[in-house]
Amino acid sequence: MRIKNLLFLFALLLMSSSQLLATTISPFPNLGEMAKASDAVVLAKAMRNITVQAGSMTRFQTILVVEENVKGSLNTAQQFAVQNYHLKTEDWERIASGDLEMEEGKSYLLFLQQIGNELWQAQMLSYAA
């Protein structure tokens, strides 16, 4: 009886595994590969943290100024905004673990993807240093 139960459980596992969906996130093997995949790589100073209303959503951004351009179209002394993954509405709030929390006055090495005119997002969470 015990063997039949184990075989039944094994059969259920095999049948359900064909319906399982999963996502695997593989980090870049090194910073060079992340730089190649980025639209821009800059050393930038955080000027101020702001909130932006977009309809009923509140988005969190940091205004930065480029200190040094490593890759991409951002020029030295140019201001731009980095949008966090943190998002808030009246009913709910999305907080991403590892999201950027930049301190005003500090400089950060950023690997960026452009998501709008002068608006960027970090290529990977927890990679700002």
mmCIF file of C-alpha atoms in Angstrom:
data_model
loop_
_atom_site.group_PDB
_atom_site.id
_atom_site.type_symbol
_atom_site.label_atom_id
_atom_site.label_comp_id
_atom_site.label_asym_id
_atom_site.label_seq_id
_atom_site.Cartn_x
_atom_site.Cartn_y
_atom_site.Cartn_z
ATOM 1 C CA MET A 1 0.000 0.000 0.000
ATOM 2 C CA ARG A 2 2.802 2.393 0.851
ATOM 3 C CA ILE A 3 4.522 1.842 -2.498
ATOM 4 C CA LYS A 4 1.244 2.538 -4.342
ATOM 5 C CA ASN A 5 0.897 5.852 -2.486
ATOM 6 C CA LEU A 6 4.452 6.838 -3.380
ATOM 7 C CA LEU A 7 3.914 5.896 -7.033
ATOM 8 C CA PHE A 8 0.680 7.897 -7.074
ATOM 9 C CA LEU A 9 2.433 10.957 -5.609
ATOM 10 C CA PHE A 10 5.285 10.568 -8.097
ATOM 11 C CA ALA A 11 2.799 10.354 -10.991
ATOM 12 C CA LEU A 12 1.028 13.508 -9.755
ATOM 13 C CA LEU A 13 4.359 15.290 -9.521
ATOM 14 C CA LEU A 14 5.279 14.333 -13.088
ATOM 15 C CA MET A 15 1.912 15.442 -14.442
ATOM 16 C CA SER A 16 1.938 18.767 -12.604
ATOM 17 C CA SER A 17 5.551 19.574 -13.482
ATOM 18 C CA SER A 18 4.602 19.987 -17.131
ATOM 19 C CA GLN A 19 2.258 22.805 -16.074
ATOM 20 C CA LEU A 20 4.644 24.604 -13.725
ATOM 21 C CA LEU A 21 5.875 27.990 -14.836
ATOM 22 C CA ALA A 22 8.938 29.666 -13.372
ATOM 23 C CA THR A 23 11.203 32.607 -13.966
ATOM 24 C CA THR A 24 14.920 32.466 -13.443
ATOM 25 C CA ILE A 25 16.810 35.712 -13.024
ATOM 26 C CA SER A 26 20.481 35.438 -13.814
ATOM 27 C CA PRO A 27 22.616 38.371 -12.752
ATOM 28 C CA PHE A 28 25.317 39.619 -15.085
ATOM 29 C CA PRO A 29 28.551 37.636 -14.612
ATOM 30 C CA ASN A 30 30.541 40.865 -14.258
ATOM 31 C CA LEU A 31 30.228 44.631 -14.523
ATOM 32 C CA GLY A 32 31.647 44.646 -18.066
ATOM 33 C CA GLU A 33 28.746 42.537 -19.344
ATOM 34 C CA MET A 34 26.268 44.746 -17.510
ATOM 35 C CA ALA A 35 27.887 47.845 -19.066
ATOM 36 C CA LYS A 36 27.536 46.325 -22.558
ATOM 37 C CA ALA A 37 23.831 45.692 -21.951
ATOM 38 C CA SER A 38 23.193 49.204 -20.564
ATOM 39 C CA ASP A 39 22.105 52.284 -22.504
ATOM 40 C CA ALA A 40 24.316 54.443 -20.283
ATOM 41 C CA VAL A 41 26.957 54.051 -17.577
ATOM 42 C CA VAL A 42 27.696 57.158 -15.534
ATOM 43 C CA LEU A 43 29.205 58.389 -12.319
ATOM 44 C CA ALA A 44 26.556 60.805 -11.051
ATOM 45 C CA LYS A 45 25.808 62.832 -7.938
ATOM 46 C CA ALA A 46 22.354 62.635 -6.369
ATOM 47 C CA MET A 47 20.938 66.157 -6.094
ATOM 48 C CA ARG A 48 17.477 65.555 -4.644
ATOM 49 C CA ASN A 49 14.845 62.861 -4.168
ATOM 50 C CA ILE A 50 11.376 63.700 -5.473
ATOM 51 C CA THR A 51 7.922 62.179 -5.857
ATOM 52 C CA VAL A 52 6.020 62.462 -9.133
ATOM 53 C CA GLN A 53 2.268 62.055 -9.537
ATOM 54 C CA ALA A 54 1.182 60.071 -12.591
ATOM 55 C CA GLY A 55 -2.594 59.875 -12.370
ATOM 56 C CA SER A 56 -3.394 58.035 -9.140
ATOM 57 C CA MET A 57 0.166 56.682 -8.866
ATOM 58 C CA THR A 58 3.027 58.195 -6.933
ATOM 59 C CA ARG A 59 6.452 57.407 -8.375
ATOM 60 C CA PHE A 60 9.760 57.975 -6.616
ATOM 61 C CA GLN A 61 12.697 59.492 -8.500
ATOM 62 C CA THR A 62 16.130 60.934 -7.862
ATOM 63 C CA ILE A 63 17.465 63.915 -9.801
ATOM 64 C CA LEU A 64 21.182 63.453 -10.539
ATOM 65 C CA VAL A 65 23.912 65.357 -12.330
ATOM 66 C CA VAL A 66 26.505 63.523 -14.447
ATOM 67 C CA GLU A 67 30.037 63.802 -13.067
ATOM 68 C CA GLU A 68 31.592 61.434 -15.607
ATOM 69 C CA ASN A 69 30.165 59.615 -18.623
ATOM 70 C CA VAL A 70 31.503 56.109 -19.202
ATOM 71 C CA LYS A 71 28.998 55.082 -21.898
ATOM 72 C CA GLY A 72 25.934 56.548 -23.577
ATOM 73 C CA SER A 73 24.371 59.871 -24.436
ATOM 74 C CA LEU A 74 24.417 61.595 -21.043
ATOM 75 C CA ASN A 75 26.937 64.460 -20.951
ATOM 76 C CA THR A 76 29.011 65.791 -18.076
ATOM 77 C CA ALA A 77 27.013 68.299 -15.953
ATOM 78 C CA GLN A 78 23.710 67.122 -17.504
ATOM 79 C CA GLN A 79 20.798 66.529 -15.130
ATOM 80 C CA PHE A 80 18.604 63.451 -15.445
ATOM 81 C CA ALA A 81 16.178 61.451 -13.320
ATOM 82 C CA VAL A 82 16.354 57.834 -12.176
ATOM 83 C CA GLN A 83 12.979 56.298 -11.413
ATOM 84 C CA ASN A 84 12.753 53.748 -8.613
ATOM 85 C CA TYR A 85 10.683 50.584 -8.835
ATOM 86 C CA HIS A 86 8.835 51.765 -5.697
ATOM 87 C CA LEU A 87 5.277 52.746 -6.612
ATOM 88 C CA LYS A 88 2.327 53.860 -4.503
ATOM 89 C CA THR A 89 -1.397 54.286 -5.135
ATOM 90 C CA GLU A 90 -4.310 55.013 -2.812
ATOM 91 C CA ASP A 91 -4.973 51.288 -2.391
ATOM 92 C CA TRP A 92 -1.574 49.610 -2.483
ATOM 93 C CA GLU A 93 2.181 50.092 -2.493
ATOM 94 C CA ARG A 94 4.842 48.169 -4.411
ATOM 95 C CA ILE A 95 8.245 48.057 -2.752
ATOM 96 C CA ALA A 96 11.089 46.266 -4.535
ATOM 97 C CA SER A 97 13.771 44.695 -2.400
ATOM 98 C CA GLY A 98 17.138 46.167 -3.365
ATOM 99 C CA ASP A 99 15.596 49.236 -4.999
ATOM 100 C CA LEU A 100 17.845 52.278 -5.178
ATOM 101 C CA GLU A 101 17.708 54.616 -2.226
ATOM 102 C CA MET A 102 20.191 57.314 -3.138
ATOM 103 C CA GLU A 103 21.378 59.811 -0.565
ATOM 104 C CA GLU A 104 21.486 63.442 -1.647
ATOM 105 C CA GLY A 105 25.042 64.701 -2.168
ATOM 106 C CA LYS A 106 26.563 61.240 -2.708
ATOM 107 C CA SER A 107 27.997 59.954 -5.992
ATOM 108 C CA TYR A 108 26.925 56.669 -7.576
ATOM 109 C CA LEU A 109 28.163 54.490 -10.418
ATOM 110 C CA LEU A 110 24.978 53.717 -12.335
ATOM 111 C CA PHE A 111 24.211 51.228 -15.106
ATOM 112 C CA LEU A 112 21.065 52.591 -16.743
ATOM 113 C CA GLN A 113 18.281 51.800 -19.189
ATOM 114 C CA GLN A 114 16.442 54.740 -20.743
ATOM 115 C CA ILE A 115 12.671 54.628 -20.175
ATOM 116 C CA GLY A 116 11.777 58.161 -21.315
ATOM 117 C CA ASN A 117 13.212 61.552 -22.223
ATOM 118 C CA GLU A 118 15.754 62.278 -19.452
ATOM 119 C CA LEU A 119 14.204 59.414 -17.431
ATOM 120 C CA TRP A 120 16.175 56.286 -16.623
ATOM 121 C CA GLN A 121 15.989 53.106 -14.510
ATOM 122 C CA ALA A 122 18.778 51.097 -12.972
ATOM 123 C CA GLN A 123 19.796 48.083 -15.038
ATOM 124 C CA MET A 124 19.778 45.893 -11.930
ATOM 125 C CA LEU A 125 18.687 46.421 -8.375
ATOM 126 C CA SER A 126 21.366 46.735 -5.683
ATOM 127 C CA TYR A 127 24.058 47.507 -8.279
ATOM 128 C CA ALA A 128 24.449 51.202 -7.501
ATOM 129 C CA ALA A 129 27.616 51.819 -5.544
#
